[in-house]
Amino acid sequence: QCGSCWTFSGAGFLESELVRRRITSNTVDLSEQYILKCDTSSFGCSGGYLTSPLKLAIKTGMPTEANYPYKATTSYSTTMCSSPIITYKNFTTSVIYSSWNGSTRQTDAQIITRLARGPLIISVCASQWGSYAPTSTNRKFSCGSSYSTINCLNHAVLLIGYTSTEWIVKNSWGTSWGVGGYIYVSRTLSANCGIGFEVVTFSSPTITPAYVWG
């Protein structure tokens, strides 16, 4: 009921950055609710920009899930944003990179180069993901060609790895979905659910981001 995928992909990326920078252990759990409530550049449960969680983290730092548990609503503590409990303020020197320009898809080689540094926030077309039913012998999912274009992007996720034929993606629909909450997407361009049109991470100048529903 709440289009908050952009907060989950953002929080997951920031958690990975804290671990990658050896600032915290790999059990760190940041608050998606803080992003959902306090970010003013996106639209709460009506969707958001993939870069918004990163901008908020750079500006204010991030509290943990224990401070502000996820409630799937923007009707939350009114003091959260005015007097937040901030735990991590380690993103102040970061610069946001976004590949989004409304037309060009990143190549597999470009994506893999960035993945070598750490997980990436990406936008995808998840319109067919409800039918994902992996088996012990076949976990790869292929979107239809019309669901692998720039015109269908509607969901934010975290790209965490790859094989020779698959992209490995962390979703926000719970561990009972997919392979423990993950999906293995075909790397075939006509079946890759739009992966590559928007890739967000830290490192380079900002480009106007795409908007996703959740």
Short mmCIF file of C-alpha atoms in Angstrom, two decimals:
data_model
loop_
_atom_site.label_atom_id
_atom_site.label_comp_id
_atom_site.label_asym_id
_atom_site.label_seq_id
_atom_site.Cartn_x
_atom_site.Cartn_y
_atom_site.Cartn_z
CA GLN A 1 0.00 0.00 0.00
CA CYS A 2 3.02 2.31 0.37
CA GLY A 3 5.24 3.02 -2.62
CA SER A 4 8.41 3.20 -0.55
CA CYS A 5 10.77 0.99 -2.58
CA TRP A 6 13.06 3.99 -3.09
CA THR A 7 13.66 4.20 0.68
CA PHE A 8 14.56 0.50 0.92
CA SER A 9 17.00 0.56 -1.98
CA GLY A 10 18.55 3.72 -0.55
CA ALA A 11 18.83 2.39 2.99
CA GLY A 12 20.28 -0.88 1.73
CA PHE A 13 22.90 0.99 -0.25
CA LEU A 14 23.82 3.19 2.72
CA GLU A 15 24.10 0.14 4.98
CA SER A 16 26.45 -1.43 2.46
CA GLU A 17 28.52 1.76 2.33
CA LEU A 18 28.91 1.79 6.11
CA VAL A 19 30.15 -1.79 6.01
CA ARG A 20 32.37 -1.18 2.98
CA ARG A 21 33.97 1.81 4.70
CA ARG A 22 34.47 -0.31 7.85
CA ILE A 23 32.46 2.14 9.91
CA THR A 24 30.11 -0.51 11.29
CA SER A 25 29.43 -4.25 11.25
CA ASN A 26 27.34 -5.97 8.61
CA THR A 27 24.38 -6.09 11.00
CA VAL A 28 23.70 -2.35 10.64
CA ASP A 29 20.01 -1.65 9.96
CA LEU A 30 19.12 1.90 8.93
CA SER A 31 15.65 3.46 9.12
CA GLU A 32 13.62 3.49 5.91
CA GLN A 33 10.92 5.27 7.91
CA TYR A 34 13.22 8.23 8.53
CA ILE A 35 13.75 8.60 4.78
CA LEU A 36 10.04 8.15 4.07
CA LYS A 37 9.01 10.81 6.59
CA CYS A 38 11.82 13.34 6.43
CA ASP A 39 12.89 13.53 2.79
CA THR A 40 11.27 16.59 1.23
CA SER A 41 12.37 16.12 -2.39
CA SER A 42 10.33 12.96 -3.03
CA PHE A 43 6.71 11.98 -2.47
CA GLY A 44 6.50 9.62 0.48
CA CYS A 45 4.28 6.62 -0.21
CA SER A 46 3.64 7.94 -3.71
CA GLY A 47 7.17 7.18 -4.86
CA GLY A 48 10.48 8.95 -4.98
CA TYR A 49 13.84 9.63 -6.57
CA LEU A 50 16.61 7.07 -6.26
CA THR A 51 19.09 9.73 -5.20
CA SER A 52 16.92 11.22 -2.44
CA PRO A 53 18.00 8.87 0.40
CA LEU A 54 21.65 9.58 -0.38
CA LYS A 55 21.12 13.33 -0.35
CA LEU A 56 19.32 13.08 3.00
CA ALA A 57 22.12 10.94 4.48
CA ILE A 58 24.75 13.43 3.32
CA LYS A 59 22.75 16.30 4.83
CA THR A 60 21.70 14.84 8.17
CA GLY A 61 23.23 11.43 8.72
CA MET A 62 21.02 8.38 9.33
CA PRO A 63 19.30 6.84 12.37
CA THR A 64 18.77 3.13 12.80
CA GLU A 65 15.67 1.01 12.33
CA ALA A 66 15.55 0.60 16.12
CA ASN A 67 15.16 4.38 16.46
CA TYR A 68 12.37 4.65 13.90
CA PRO A 69 10.78 1.29 12.93
CA TYR A 70 9.10 1.07 9.54
CA LYS A 71 5.37 1.89 9.61
CA ALA A 72 4.63 2.23 5.86
CA THR A 73 3.16 5.70 6.33
CA THR A 74 4.21 9.34 6.43
CA SER A 75 1.88 9.86 9.42
CA TYR A 76 4.58 9.32 12.02
CA SER A 77 6.24 11.11 14.92
CA THR A 78 6.23 14.84 14.25
CA THR A 79 9.52 15.19 16.11
CA MET A 80 11.37 12.69 13.95
CA CYS A 81 12.55 15.26 11.41
CA SER A 82 12.88 18.29 13.68
CA SER A 83 14.81 16.46 16.41
CA PRO A 84 16.09 13.23 14.88
CA ILE A 85 18.18 10.64 16.68
CA ILE A 86 21.15 10.58 14.31
CA THR A 87 23.54 7.66 14.55
CA TYR A 88 25.71 7.89 11.44
CA LYS A 89 27.06 11.11 9.91
CA ASN A 90 29.71 9.55 7.72
CA PHE A 91 28.46 10.50 4.27
CA THR A 92 29.27 14.23 4.35
CA THR A 93 32.11 14.02 1.82
CA SER A 94 30.25 11.80 -0.63
CA VAL A 95 29.23 12.88 -4.12
CA ILE A 96 26.28 11.18 -5.84
CA TYR A 97 26.59 9.54 -9.24
CA SER A 98 23.49 8.78 -11.31
CA SER A 99 23.60 7.43 -14.86
CA TRP A 100 20.04 8.60 -15.60
CA ASN A 101 19.67 10.81 -18.69
CA GLY A 102 16.34 9.58 -20.01
CA SER A 103 17.63 7.44 -22.86
CA THR A 104 21.02 5.72 -22.54
CA ARG A 105 21.43 2.30 -20.94
CA GLN A 106 24.67 1.48 -19.13
CA THR A 107 26.52 -1.46 -20.64
CA ASP A 108 27.09 -4.63 -18.63
CA ALA A 109 30.79 -3.80 -18.47
CA GLN A 110 30.07 -0.34 -17.02
CA ILE A 111 27.70 -1.79 -14.42
CA ILE A 112 30.13 -4.54 -13.43
CA THR A 113 32.92 -1.99 -13.00
CA ARG A 114 30.79 -0.07 -10.52
CA LEU A 115 29.62 -3.27 -8.81
CA ALA A 116 33.25 -4.06 -8.04
CA ARG A 117 33.09 -1.14 -5.59
CA GLY A 118 29.82 -2.19 -3.96
CA PRO A 119 26.04 -2.62 -4.40
CA LEU A 120 24.20 -0.22 -6.71
CA ILE A 121 20.77 1.40 -6.51
CA ILE A 122 18.93 0.75 -9.76
CA SER A 123 15.47 1.21 -11.23
CA VAL A 124 13.70 -1.70 -12.94
CA CYS A 125 10.38 -2.67 -14.42
CA ALA A 126 8.86 -4.99 -11.82
CA SER A 127 5.44 -5.33 -13.45
CA GLN A 128 5.98 -9.06 -14.05
CA TRP A 129 7.87 -9.87 -10.87
CA GLY A 130 4.75 -11.09 -9.12
CA SER A 131 5.00 -14.26 -11.24
CA TYR A 132 8.60 -15.00 -10.20
CA ALA A 133 8.63 -18.64 -9.07
CA PRO A 134 12.23 -19.88 -8.81
CA THR A 135 12.94 -23.60 -8.55
CA SER A 136 15.97 -25.58 -7.45
CA THR A 137 16.97 -25.98 -11.09
CA ASN A 138 15.88 -22.64 -12.55
CA ARG A 139 16.06 -19.35 -10.67
CA LYS A 140 16.61 -16.97 -13.61
CA PHE A 141 13.76 -14.59 -14.45
CA SER A 142 13.26 -13.03 -17.87
CA CYS A 143 11.00 -10.02 -18.39
CA GLY A 144 9.15 -9.63 -21.67
CA SER A 145 10.77 -7.30 -24.18
CA SER A 146 8.20 -4.55 -23.58
CA TYR A 147 8.99 -4.82 -19.85
CA SER A 148 12.71 -4.31 -20.43
CA THR A 149 12.55 -0.78 -21.79
CA ILE A 150 13.05 2.66 -20.31
CA ASN A 151 9.32 3.36 -20.56
CA CYS A 152 8.44 0.70 -17.97
CA LEU A 153 10.72 1.62 -15.05
CA ASN A 154 8.60 1.61 -11.89
CA HIS A 155 10.56 0.08 -9.00
CA ALA A 156 13.78 0.72 -7.06
CA VAL A 157 15.99 -2.15 -5.92
CA LEU A 158 19.58 -2.92 -4.97
CA LEU A 159 21.86 -4.64 -7.48
CA ILE A 160 24.35 -6.70 -5.47
CA GLY A 161 26.09 -9.02 -7.92
CA TYR A 162 26.04 -11.02 -11.12
CA THR A 163 26.82 -14.31 -12.83
CA SER A 164 27.61 -14.89 -16.50
CA THR A 165 23.87 -14.94 -17.28
CA GLU A 166 22.13 -13.21 -14.33
CA TRP A 167 21.94 -9.99 -12.34
CA ILE A 168 21.50 -10.66 -8.61
CA VAL A 169 19.02 -8.20 -7.11
CA LYS A 170 17.86 -7.55 -3.55
CA ASN A 171 14.16 -6.65 -3.49
CA SER A 172 12.02 -5.13 -0.72
CA TRP A 173 9.09 -7.53 -0.76
CA GLY A 174 10.15 -9.72 2.16
CA THR A 175 12.18 -12.90 2.49
CA SER A 176 9.22 -15.13 1.62
CA TRP A 177 9.33 -13.75 -1.94
CA GLY A 178 11.75 -14.97 -4.60
CA VAL A 179 14.98 -16.57 -3.38
CA GLY A 180 14.94 -15.37 0.22
CA GLY A 181 13.94 -11.89 -0.96
CA TYR A 182 16.28 -11.86 -3.97
CA ILE A 183 15.67 -12.24 -7.71
CA TYR A 184 18.06 -13.44 -10.41
CA VAL A 185 17.33 -11.43 -13.56
CA SER A 186 18.43 -12.36 -17.04
CA ARG A 187 21.33 -10.32 -18.43
CA THR A 188 19.87 -10.56 -21.95
CA LEU A 189 19.08 -6.95 -22.88
CA SER A 190 15.61 -7.74 -24.25
CA ALA A 191 14.73 -9.62 -21.04
CA ASN A 192 16.59 -7.76 -18.25
CA CYS A 193 13.63 -5.77 -16.85
CA GLY A 194 15.24 -2.44 -17.77
CA ILE A 195 18.41 -2.85 -15.72
CA GLY A 196 21.02 -0.28 -16.70
CA PHE A 197 18.93 2.77 -17.49
CA GLU A 198 19.44 4.21 -14.03
CA VAL A 199 22.36 3.32 -11.79
CA VAL A 200 23.02 5.29 -8.60
CA THR A 201 26.05 5.22 -6.31
CA PHE A 202 28.58 7.55 -4.71
CA SER A 203 31.51 9.05 -6.62
CA SER A 204 30.68 11.39 -9.51
CA PRO A 205 28.59 14.48 -10.43
CA THR A 206 24.84 14.35 -10.04
CA ILE A 207 22.48 13.98 -13.01
CA THR A 208 18.72 14.53 -12.69
CA PRO A 209 17.32 11.19 -11.46
CA ALA A 210 14.37 9.16 -12.65
CA TYR A 211 11.20 8.86 -10.57
CA VAL A 212 9.87 5.48 -9.44
CA TRP A 213 6.63 4.47 -7.78
CA GLY A 214 7.67 1.67 -5.45
#
